[in-house]
Amino acid sequence: STFSIGEAIYIAIKPVIKLIVTSAIGALLARKNILDAESSRKLSIVIINVMLPGLIFSKIIPSLSPDQPVVLGVLILTAVIYLAVGYVFALIVWVTTSNPYNWKHGLLCSGIFNNVGDLPMAYVLTIGKGPPFTEDDTDLGLAYATILACVTMLGVINLGGAKLIAKDFRDYDPSQDHTPEVDVENAPTDSHDINKDTLEPNSYPLTRIPSAPLAPMYSLTEINTDTISRTFSHTSAAARSLRSGRSRALSHDSSVRSYRGHESVISSDSEDTHKTHRNIIVRMWNDSILPFLKGLMNPPSITLIVSIIIAFVPPLKALFVSTNYHIAQAPDGMPVLNVFIDIGDFLGRATVTCGMLLLGAMIGRLRFAKLPHGFWRSVALMTILKLVVLPIIGIAWVEYMQSDLGWIPKDDQMLAFVLIITAGVPSATTQVYFTTYFAPPGIHPIALDCLAIYLLVQYISLIVTLPIVVSYTLMNII
C-alpha cells in the first residue's frame, strides 16, 4: 500500500465529516419545518423520477463497455449475496434476542436491506477525487453504486420486501407490542411462514400520505402504489382460490374412495386436476411474474436497462461517447448524441446531496416513545452484525474474487472499493416509510419505535466503523 495508517484514516474520515454536516443540515431543516414530511416526499419523487435516471444514464454508458460482462455479473451476484447474508443475520437476531411479536417481519427487512445508494456514492465522490483513484474512476464508481442500488430496489419493490413489512400489520394486535420469551421454533424462516390468513386489499389505508419520508434510493414505491395494491388483491384472491382448490380436491378424493371403479368419477377427478394445474400457472403469472414486470416500468429501472444495452453495443455507445468505433461526429467533434450524456450529468449531480439532506431530515424526525424490555440486546447484535461482521465478509469475498477467481481485475480498484463499502452501511431508511405506510390509522406501532432506535444506533456507530473499513481497504486491498 502507498498509504500510511495516518493518511488512510484521514482520507477515510473526510467523507464521514461531509455526510455528518450534510445530514445535520437536513435534520435542522426538518426541525424548522422547512423540509417537512410532505416536502421530503415530493423531493424524493423528483430524485427518483428525474435525478437518479440522469445519474444512471450519464455514468453507466461511459463507464461500462462490451468487454466487462463479468463486472456486471459480479455486481449483481454480490448484491444478492449481501441480501442473503442480511437475511441470515436477521434470523440470528430473532432467535437469540428478545423482540416484539409485532415486529417479526420488520426485523427481517432491517437485516436484509441496506442503504446502498447514498452512502457509497457519497464516499465515491469524495475519495474518488484523490489517489489512488482518478476522475474516470469516480464515474466508474458511481456507475457501480447505481447498479447495486437498483438491484436492492428490485428486492424491495419487485420481490416482496414491501409486502414483507405489511405482514406485521395483517391482524395487528396492540397487546402483542411486547418482547416474548425467545422461541426458536417460532422464528420466521421465510417471507411466507407467518400468518397464513388472507390479506384483504382494504385492510390498510393505501392512499395515506406517510408522516416520514423515505430515503431516495428506495422511494420508488411512491410511483408504484397501484402495483403494490394490486399485488395484495391478487394475493388475497389467490389464497381464496387455493382454499377452494383444496376443498375440491378433498371432495374428489372422498368420491373416489366411495365409488371406486366408477369411470365417470375418475374422469371428473382427472379433469379437475388439469384445471387446478392450469389455475396454479395463472395465479403464478398474476401474483408473481406480472407484478414483477410491472414493477420494472419505472424511470430508474427503464433507464438502467437501456443504459446497459447502449453500453454493451458498440455502435450505440459510439453515438453518445467517444470510442474506438468509427462513426460520424457532430460539428463540435463530439458524438452526435453526447448532449444527452451532458443533460443526464447535469440532472444527476444533485442526487447524492439531496439524498443526504433527506436522510438527515428523516433521522431528525425519528421519535421513540418506549423500548421493549431487553430490546437493547437486539439493537447491539444487529449493529455488530451489519457494521462489523458483514464488512469482514465483504472484504473476504472481494479478496477471493481478486486472487482466486480472477473476477475483479487488479487494475479495477474502484470495483473492489465500492463492493466493500456497500457491505459496511446501515439498514435502509426506507423501512420507516413502509412501516408508517402500512400501520393502521391512529396507532403508533411498536415497530416504529424499534426501527427508530435501530437506525439511530447504527448511524451513530457508522461514524466509527465505516472509516475503519475504508482505512483497511485503502491499506490492504486497493
CSV table of N, CA and C in Angstrom, one decimal, residues 48-185:
chain,number,residue,atom,x,y,z
A,48,ILE,N,-36.1,10.3,-7.6
A,48,ILE,CA,-36.3,9.0,-8.3
A,48,ILE,C,-36.6,9.2,-9.7
A,49,ASN,N,-37.5,10.1,-10.1
A,49,ASN,CA,-38.0,10.2,-11.5
A,49,ASN,C,-37.2,11.0,-12.4
A,50,VAL,N,-36.3,11.9,-11.8
A,50,VAL,CA,-35.6,12.8,-12.7
A,50,VAL,C,-34.1,12.7,-12.4
A,51,MET,N,-33.6,12.9,-11.2
A,51,MET,CA,-32.2,13.0,-10.9
A,51,MET,C,-31.5,11.6,-11.0
A,52,LEU,N,-32.1,10.6,-10.4
A,52,LEU,CA,-31.4,9.3,-10.4
A,52,LEU,C,-31.3,8.7,-11.8
A,53,PRO,N,-32.4,8.8,-12.7
A,53,PRO,CA,-32.2,8.3,-14.0
A,53,PRO,C,-31.1,9.1,-14.8
A,54,GLY,N,-31.0,10.4,-14.5
A,54,GLY,CA,-29.9,11.2,-15.2
A,54,GLY,C,-28.6,10.7,-14.7
A,55,LEU,N,-28.4,10.4,-13.4
A,55,LEU,CA,-27.2,9.9,-12.9
A,55,LEU,C,-26.8,8.5,-13.5
A,56,ILE,N,-27.8,7.6,-13.6
A,56,ILE,CA,-27.6,6.3,-14.2
A,56,ILE,C,-27.2,6.4,-15.6
A,57,PHE,N,-27.9,7.2,-16.4
A,57,PHE,CA,-27.6,7.3,-17.8
A,57,PHE,C,-26.2,7.9,-18.1
A,58,SER,N,-25.9,9.0,-17.4
A,58,SER,CA,-24.6,9.7,-17.6
A,58,SER,C,-23.4,8.9,-17.1
A,59,LYS,N,-23.6,8.0,-16.2
A,59,LYS,CA,-22.4,7.3,-15.6
A,59,LYS,C,-22.2,5.9,-16.2
A,60,ILE,N,-23.3,5.2,-16.4
A,60,ILE,CA,-23.2,3.8,-16.9
A,60,ILE,C,-22.7,3.7,-18.3
A,61,ILE,N,-23.3,4.5,-19.2
A,61,ILE,CA,-22.9,4.4,-20.6
A,61,ILE,C,-21.4,4.7,-20.9
A,62,PRO,N,-20.9,5.8,-20.3
A,62,PRO,CA,-19.4,6.0,-20.5
A,62,PRO,C,-18.5,4.9,-19.7
A,63,SER,N,-19.0,4.4,-18.6
A,63,SER,CA,-18.1,3.6,-17.8
A,63,SER,C,-18.1,2.1,-18.1
A,64,LEU,N,-19.2,1.6,-18.5
A,64,LEU,CA,-19.3,0.1,-18.9
A,64,LEU,C,-18.9,0.0,-20.3
A,65,SER,N,-18.4,-1.2,-20.7
A,65,SER,CA,-18.0,-1.5,-22.1
A,65,SER,C,-18.3,-3.0,-22.4
A,66,PRO,N,-18.4,-3.3,-23.7
A,66,PRO,CA,-18.7,-4.7,-24.0
A,66,PRO,C,-17.7,-5.8,-23.4
A,67,ASP,N,-16.5,-5.4,-23.1
A,67,ASP,CA,-15.6,-6.3,-22.5
A,67,ASP,C,-15.7,-6.5,-21.0
A,68,GLN,N,-16.8,-6.0,-20.4
A,68,GLN,CA,-17.0,-6.0,-19.0
A,68,GLN,C,-18.2,-6.8,-18.5
A,69,PRO,N,-18.6,-7.8,-19.2
A,69,PRO,CA,-19.8,-8.6,-18.7
A,69,PRO,C,-19.6,-9.2,-17.4
A,70,VAL,N,-18.4,-9.6,-17.1
A,70,VAL,CA,-18.1,-10.2,-15.8
A,70,VAL,C,-18.3,-9.3,-14.7
A,71,VAL,N,-17.9,-8.0,-14.9
A,71,VAL,CA,-18.1,-7.0,-13.9
A,71,VAL,C,-19.6,-6.8,-13.5
A,72,LEU,N,-20.4,-6.8,-14.6
A,72,LEU,CA,-21.8,-6.7,-14.3
A,72,LEU,C,-22.4,-7.9,-13.5
A,73,GLY,N,-21.9,-9.1,-13.8
A,73,GLY,CA,-22.3,-10.2,-13.1
A,73,GLY,C,-21.8,-10.2,-11.7
A,74,VAL,N,-20.6,-9.7,-11.5
A,74,VAL,CA,-20.0,-9.6,-10.1
A,74,VAL,C,-20.9,-8.7,-9.3
A,75,LEU,N,-21.3,-7.5,-9.8
A,75,LEU,CA,-22.1,-6.6,-9.1
A,75,LEU,C,-23.4,-7.2,-8.7
A,76,ILE,N,-24.1,-7.8,-9.6
A,76,ILE,CA,-25.4,-8.4,-9.3
A,76,ILE,C,-25.3,-9.6,-8.3
A,77,LEU,N,-24.3,-10.4,-8.5
A,77,LEU,CA,-24.1,-11.6,-7.6
A,77,LEU,C,-23.7,-11.1,-6.2
A,78,THR,N,-22.9,-10.1,-6.1
A,78,THR,CA,-22.5,-9.6,-4.7
A,78,THR,C,-23.7,-8.9,-4.0
A,79,ALA,N,-24.5,-8.2,-4.8
A,79,ALA,CA,-25.7,-7.6,-4.2
A,79,ALA,C,-26.6,-8.7,-3.6
A,80,VAL,N,-26.8,-9.8,-4.4
A,80,VAL,CA,-27.7,-10.9,-3.9
A,80,VAL,C,-27.1,-11.5,-2.7
A,81,ILE,N,-25.8,-11.7,-2.7
A,81,ILE,CA,-25.1,-12.3,-1.5
A,81,ILE,C,-25.3,-11.5,-0.3
A,82,TYR,N,-25.1,-10.2,-0.4
A,82,TYR,CA,-25.3,-9.3,0.7
A,82,TYR,C,-26.7,-9.4,1.3
A,83,LEU,N,-27.7,-9.4,0.4
A,83,LEU,CA,-29.1,-9.6,0.8
A,83,LEU,C,-29.3,-10.9,1.5
A,84,ALA,N,-28.7,-12.0,1.0
A,84,ALA,CA,-28.9,-13.3,1.7
A,84,ALA,C,-28.2,-13.3,3.0
A,85,VAL,N,-27.0,-12.8,3.1
A,85,VAL,CA,-26.4,-12.7,4.4
A,85,VAL,C,-27.1,-11.9,5.4
A,86,GLY,N,-27.7,-10.8,5.0
A,86,GLY,CA,-28.5,-10.0,5.8
A,86,GLY,C,-29.7,-10.7,6.4
A,87,TYR,N,-30.3,-11.6,5.5
A,87,TYR,CA,-31.4,-12.4,6.0
A,87,TYR,C,-31.0,-13.4,7.1
A,88,VAL,N,-29.8,-14.0,6.9
A,88,VAL,CA,-29.3,-14.9,8.0
A,88,VAL,C,-29.1,-14.1,9.3
A,89,PHE,N,-28.5,-12.9,9.1
A,89,PHE,CA,-28.3,-12.0,10.3
A,89,PHE,C,-29.6,-11.8,11.1
A,90,ALA,N,-30.7,-11.5,10.3
A,90,ALA,CA,-32.0,-11.2,10.9
A,90,ALA,C,-32.5,-12.4,11.7
A,91,LEU,N,-32.3,-13.6,11.1
A,91,LEU,CA,-32.7,-14.8,11.8
A,91,LEU,C,-32.0,-15.0,13.1
A,92,ILE,N,-30.7,-14.8,13.0
A,92,ILE,CA,-29.8,-14.9,14.2
A,92,ILE,C,-30.3,-14.0,15.3
A,93,VAL,N,-30.6,-12.7,15.0
A,93,VAL,CA,-31.1,-11.7,16.0
A,93,VAL,C,-32.4,-12.2,16.5
A,94,TRP,N,-33.3,-12.7,15.6
A,94,TRP,CA,-34.6,-13.1,16.1
A,94,TRP,C,-34.6,-14.2,17.1
A,95,VAL,N,-33.7,-15.2,16.9
A,95,VAL,CA,-33.8,-16.4,17.7
A,95,VAL,C,-32.9,-16.2,19.0
A,96,THR,N,-32.0,-15.2,19.0
A,96,THR,CA,-31.1,-15.1,20.2
A,96,THR,C,-31.4,-13.9,21.1
A,97,THR,N,-32.3,-13.0,20.6
A,97,THR,CA,-32.6,-11.9,21.5
A,97,THR,C,-34.1,-11.7,21.6
A,98,SER,N,-34.5,-10.8,22.5
A,98,SER,CA,-36.0,-10.5,22.7
A,98,SER,C,-36.4,-9.4,21.8
A,99,ASN,N,-37.5,-9.7,21.0
A,99,ASN,CA,-38.0,-8.7,20.1
A,99,ASN,C,-39.6,-8.8,20.1
A,100,PRO,N,-40.2,-7.7,19.9
A,100,PRO,CA,-41.7,-7.6,19.9
A,100,PRO,C,-42.3,-8.6,18.9
A,101,TYR,N,-43.4,-9.2,19.3
A,101,TYR,CA,-44.0,-10.2,18.4
A,101,TYR,C,-44.5,-9.5,17.1
A,102,ASN,N,-44.9,-8.2,17.3
A,102,ASN,CA,-45.5,-7.4,16.1
A,102,ASN,C,-44.4,-6.9,15.2
A,103,TRP,N,-43.1,-7.3,15.4
A,103,TRP,CA,-42.1,-6.8,14.5
A,103,TRP,C,-41.2,-7.9,14.0
A,104,LYS,N,-41.8,-9.0,13.7
A,104,LYS,CA,-41.1,-10.1,13.2
A,104,LYS,C,-40.5,-9.8,11.8
A,105,HIS,N,-41.4,-9.4,10.9
A,105,HIS,CA,-41.0,-9.2,9.5
A,105,HIS,C,-40.3,-7.9,9.3
A,106,GLY,N,-40.6,-6.9,10.2
A,106,GLY,CA,-39.8,-5.7,10.2
A,106,GLY,C,-38.4,-5.9,10.5
A,107,LEU,N,-38.1,-6.8,11.5
A,107,LEU,CA,-36.8,-7.1,11.8
A,107,LEU,C,-36.1,-7.8,10.7
A,108,LEU,N,-36.8,-8.7,10.0
A,108,LEU,CA,-36.2,-9.3,8.8
A,108,LEU,C,-35.7,-8.3,7.8
A,109,CYS,N,-36.6,-7.3,7.5
A,109,CYS,CA,-36.2,-6.3,6.5
A,109,CYS,C,-35.1,-5.5,7.0
A,110,SER,N,-35.0,-5.2,8.3
A,110,SER,CA,-33.9,-4.4,8.8
A,110,SER,C,-32.5,-5.1,8.6
A,111,GLY,N,-32.6,-6.5,8.6
A,111,GLY,CA,-31.4,-7.2,8.4
A,111,GLY,C,-31.1,-7.4,6.9
A,112,ILE,N,-32.1,-7.5,6.1
A,112,ILE,CA,-31.9,-7.8,4.6
A,112,ILE,C,-31.4,-6.6,3.9
A,113,PHE,N,-32.1,-5.4,4.0
A,113,PHE,CA,-31.9,-4.3,3.1
A,113,PHE,C,-31.0,-3.2,3.8
A,114,ASN,N,-30.0,-2.8,3.0
A,114,ASN,CA,-29.1,-1.7,3.5
A,114,ASN,C,-29.3,-0.4,2.7
A,115,ASN,N,-28.7,0.6,3.2
A,115,ASN,CA,-28.7,1.9,2.5
A,115,ASN,C,-27.6,1.9,1.5
A,116,VAL,N,-27.8,1.2,0.4
A,116,VAL,CA,-26.6,1.0,-0.5
A,116,VAL,C,-26.5,2.1,-1.6
A,117,GLY,N,-27.3,3.2,-1.5
A,117,GLY,CA,-27.3,4.2,-2.5
A,117,GLY,C,-26.5,5.4,-2.1
A,118,ASP,N,-27.1,6.2,-1.2
A,118,ASP,CA,-26.5,7.5,-0.8
A,118,ASP,C,-25.1,7.4,-0.2
A,119,LEU,N,-24.9,6.5,0.7
A,119,LEU,CA,-23.6,6.4,1.4
A,119,LEU,C,-22.4,6.0,0.5
A,120,PRO,N,-22.5,4.9,-0.2
A,120,PRO,CA,-21.4,4.6,-1.1
A,120,PRO,C,-21.1,5.6,-2.2
A,121,MET,N,-22.2,6.2,-2.7
A,121,MET,CA,-22.0,7.3,-3.7
A,121,MET,C,-21.3,8.5,-3.1
A,122,ALA,N,-21.7,8.9,-1.9
A,122,ALA,CA,-21.0,10.0,-1.2
A,122,ALA,C,-19.5,9.7,-1.0
A,123,TYR,N,-19.2,8.5,-0.6
A,123,TYR,CA,-17.8,8.1,-0.4
A,123,TYR,C,-17.0,8.2,-1.7
A,124,VAL,N,-17.7,7.6,-2.8
A,124,VAL,CA,-17.0,7.6,-4.1
A,124,VAL,C,-16.7,9.0,-4.6
A,125,LEU,N,-17.7,9.9,-4.4
A,125,LEU,CA,-17.5,11.3,-4.8
A,125,LEU,C,-16.4,12.0,-4.1
A,126,THR,N,-16.2,11.7,-2.8
A,126,THR,CA,-15.1,12.3,-2.0
A,126,THR,C,-13.8,11.7,-2.2
A,127,ILE,N,-13.7,10.4,-2.0
A,127,ILE,CA,-12.4,9.7,-2.1
A,127,ILE,C,-11.9,9.5,-3.6
A,128,GLY,N,-12.9,9.4,-4.5
A,128,GLY,CA,-12.5,9.2,-5.9
A,128,GLY,C,-11.8,10.3,-6.5
A,129,LYS,N,-11.7,11.5,-5.9
A,129,LYS,CA,-11.0,12.6,-6.5
A,129,LYS,C,-9.5,12.6,-6.2
A,130,GLY,N,-9.1,11.8,-5.3
A,130,GLY,CA,-7.7,11.7,-5.0
A,130,GLY,C,-7.1,10.4,-5.2
A,131,PRO,N,-5.8,10.2,-5.0
A,131,PRO,CA,-5.1,9.0,-5.1
A,131,PRO,C,-5.7,7.9,-4.1
A,132,PRO,N,-5.7,6.7,-4.5
A,132,PRO,CA,-5.2,6.1,-5.7
A,132,PRO,C,-6.1,6.1,-6.9
A,133,PHE,N,-7.2,6.9,-6.8
A,133,PHE,CA,-8.2,6.9,-7.9
A,133,PHE,C,-8.0,8.1,-8.8
A,134,THR,N,-8.7,8.1,-9.9
A,134,THR,CA,-8.7,9.2,-10.9
A,134,THR,C,-10.1,9.7,-11.1
A,135,GLU,N,-10.3,10.7,-12.0
A,135,GLU,CA,-11.6,11.3,-12.3
A,135,GLU,C,-12.4,10.2,-13.0
A,136,ASP,N,-11.8,9.4,-13.9
A,136,ASP,CA,-12.6,8.4,-14.6
A,136,ASP,C,-13.0,7.3,-13.6
A,137,ASP,N,-12.2,7.0,-12.5
A,137,ASP,CA,-12.6,6.1,-11.5
A,137,ASP,C,-13.8,6.5,-10.8
A,138,THR,N,-14.0,7.8,-10.6
A,138,THR,CA,-15.1,8.4,-9.9
A,138,THR,C,-16.4,8.1,-10.6
A,139,ASP,N,-16.4,8.3,-11.9
A,139,ASP,CA,-17.6,8.0,-12.7
A,139,ASP,C,-17.9,6.5,-12.7
A,140,LEU,N,-16.8,5.7,-12.8
A,140,LEU,CA,-17.0,4.3,-12.7
A,140,LEU,C,-17.6,3.8,-11.4
A,141,GLY,N,-17.1,4.4,-10.3
A,141,GLY,CA,-17.7,4.1,-9.0
A,141,GLY,C,-19.1,4.4,-8.9
A,142,LEU,N,-19.5,5.6,-9.4
A,142,LEU,CA,-20.9,5.9,-9.4
A,142,LEU,C,-21.8,5.0,-10.2
A,143,ALA,N,-21.2,4.5,-11.3
A,143,ALA,CA,-22.0,3.5,-12.1
A,143,ALA,C,-22.1,2.2,-11.4
A,144,TYR,N,-21.1,1.8,-10.7
A,144,TYR,CA,-21.2,0.5,-9.9
A,144,TYR,C,-22.2,0.7,-8.8
A,145,ALA,N,-22.1,1.8,-8.1
A,145,ALA,CA,-23.0,2.0,-6.9
A,145,ALA,C,-24.5,2.1,-7.4
A,146,THR,N,-24.8,2.7,-8.5
A,146,THR,CA,-26.1,2.8,-9.0
A,146,THR,C,-26.7,1.4,-9.4
A,147,ILE,N,-25.8,0.5,-9.9
A,147,ILE,CA,-26.2,-0.8,-10.3
A,147,ILE,C,-26.6,-1.6,-9.0
A,148,LEU,N,-25.7,-1.5,-8.0
A,148,LEU,CA,-26.0,-2.2,-6.7
A,148,LEU,C,-27.3,-1.6,-6.1
A,149,ALA,N,-27.5,-0.3,-6.2
A,149,ALA,CA,-28.7,0.3,-5.6
A,149,ALA,C,-30.0,-0.2,-6.4
A,150,CYS,N,-29.9,-0.4,-7.7
A,150,CYS,CA,-31.1,-0.8,-8.4
A,150,CYS,C,-31.4,-2.3,-8.1
A,151,VAL,N,-30.4,-3.1,-7.9
A,151,VAL,CA,-30.6,-4.5,-7.6
A,151,VAL,C,-31.4,-4.6,-6.2
A,152,THR,N,-31.0,-3.7,-5.3
A,152,THR,CA,-31.6,-3.7,-4.0
A,152,THR,C,-33.1,-3.2,-4.1
A,153,MET,N,-33.3,-2.2,-5.0
A,153,MET,CA,-34.6,-1.7,-5.2
A,153,MET,C,-35.5,-2.8,-5.8
A,154,LEU,N,-35.0,-3.6,-6.6
A,154,LEU,CA,-35.8,-4.8,-7.2
A,154,LEU,C,-36.2,-5.7,-6.0
A,155,GLY,N,-35.3,-5.9,-5.0
A,155,GLY,CA,-35.7,-6.7,-3.9
A,155,GLY,C,-36.8,-6.0,-3.0
A,156,VAL,N,-36.8,-4.7,-2.9
A,156,VAL,CA,-37.8,-4.0,-2.1
A,156,VAL,C,-39.1,-4.0,-2.8
A,157,ILE,N,-39.1,-3.6,-4.1
A,157,ILE,CA,-40.3,-3.3,-4.8
A,157,ILE,C,-40.9,-4.6,-5.5
A,158,ASN,N,-40.0,-5.2,-6.2
A,158,ASN,CA,-40.5,-6.3,-7.1
A,158,ASN,C,-40.5,-7.7,-6.5
A,159,LEU,N,-39.6,-7.9,-5.5
A,159,LEU,CA,-39.5,-9.3,-4.9
A,159,LEU,C,-40.1,-9.4,-3.5
A,160,GLY,N,-40.9,-8.5,-3.1
A,160,GLY,CA,-41.7,-8.7,-1.9
A,160,GLY,C,-41.2,-8.1,-0.6
A,161,GLY,N,-40.2,-7.2,-0.7
A,161,GLY,CA,-39.7,-6.5,0.5
A,161,GLY,C,-40.8,-5.7,1.2
A,162,ALA,N,-41.5,-4.9,0.4
A,162,ALA,CA,-42.6,-4.1,0.9
A,162,ALA,C,-43.7,-4.9,1.5
A,163,LYS,N,-44.1,-6.0,0.8
A,163,LYS,CA,-45.1,-6.9,1.3
A,163,LYS,C,-44.7,-7.6,2.6
A,164,LEU,N,-43.4,-7.8,2.8
A,164,LEU,CA,-42.9,-8.4,4.0
A,164,LEU,C,-43.2,-7.6,5.2
A,165,ILE,N,-43.0,-6.3,5.1
A,165,ILE,CA,-43.3,-5.3,6.2
A,165,ILE,C,-44.8,-5.3,6.5
A,166,ALA,N,-45.6,-5.4,5.4
A,166,ALA,CA,-47.0,-5.3,5.6
A,166,ALA,C,-47.6,-6.5,6.4
A,167,LYS,N,-46.9,-7.6,6.4
A,167,LYS,CA,-47.3,-8.8,7.2
A,167,LYS,C,-47.4,-8.6,8.7
A,168,ASP,N,-46.6,-7.6,9.2
A,168,ASP,CA,-46.7,-7.3,10.6
A,168,ASP,C,-48.0,-6.7,11.0
A,169,PHE,N,-48.7,-6.2,10.0
A,169,PHE,CA,-50.0,-5.4,10.3
A,169,PHE,C,-51.2,-6.1,9.7
A,170,ARG,N,-51.1,-7.4,9.4
A,170,ARG,CA,-52.3,-8.1,8.9
A,170,ARG,C,-53.4,-8.2,9.9
A,171,ASP,N,-53.1,-8.7,11.0
A,171,ASP,CA,-54.1,-8.8,12.1
A,171,ASP,C,-53.4,-8.1,13.4
A,172,TYR,N,-53.2,-6.8,13.2
A,172,TYR,CA,-52.4,-6.1,14.2
A,172,TYR,C,-53.2,-6.1,15.6
A,173,ASP,N,-52.5,-6.5,16.6
A,173,ASP,CA,-53.0,-6.6,18.0
A,173,ASP,C,-52.0,-5.8,18.9
A,174,PRO,N,-52.4,-4.6,19.3
A,174,PRO,CA,-51.5,-3.8,20.1
A,174,PRO,C,-51.0,-4.5,21.4
A,175,SER,N,-51.8,-5.5,21.9
A,175,SER,CA,-51.4,-6.2,23.1
A,175,SER,C,-50.2,-7.0,22.8
A,176,GLN,N,-49.8,-7.2,21.6
A,176,GLN,CA,-48.6,-8.0,21.2
A,176,GLN,C,-47.4,-7.1,21.1
A,177,ASP,N,-47.5,-5.9,21.4
A,177,ASP,CA,-46.3,-5.0,21.3
A,177,ASP,C,-45.5,-5.2,22.6
A,178,HIS,N,-44.9,-6.4,22.7
A,178,HIS,CA,-44.0,-6.7,23.8
A,178,HIS,C,-43.0,-7.7,23.3
A,179,THR,N,-42.0,-8.0,24.2
A,179,THR,CA,-41.0,-8.9,23.8
A,179,THR,C,-41.3,-10.2,24.5
A,180,PRO,N,-41.7,-11.2,23.7
A,180,PRO,CA,-42.0,-12.5,24.3
A,180,PRO,C,-40.6,-13.2,24.6
A,181,GLU,N,-40.7,-14.4,25.3
A,181,GLU,CA,-39.5,-15.2,25.5
A,181,GLU,C,-39.0,-15.7,24.2
A,182,VAL,N,-37.7,-15.7,24.1
A,182,VAL,CA,-37.1,-16.2,22.8
A,182,VAL,C,-37.5,-17.6,22.6
A,183,ASP,N,-38.1,-17.8,21.4
A,183,ASP,CA,-38.7,-19.1,21.0
A,183,ASP,C,-38.1,-19.5,19.6
A,184,VAL,N,-37.2,-20.4,19.6
A,184,VAL,CA,-36.5,-20.7,18.3
A,184,VAL,C,-37.6,-21.3,17.3
A,185,GLU,N,-38.5,-22.1,17.8
A,185,GLU,CA,-39.5,-22.7,16.9
A,185,GLU,C,-40.4,-21.7,16.2
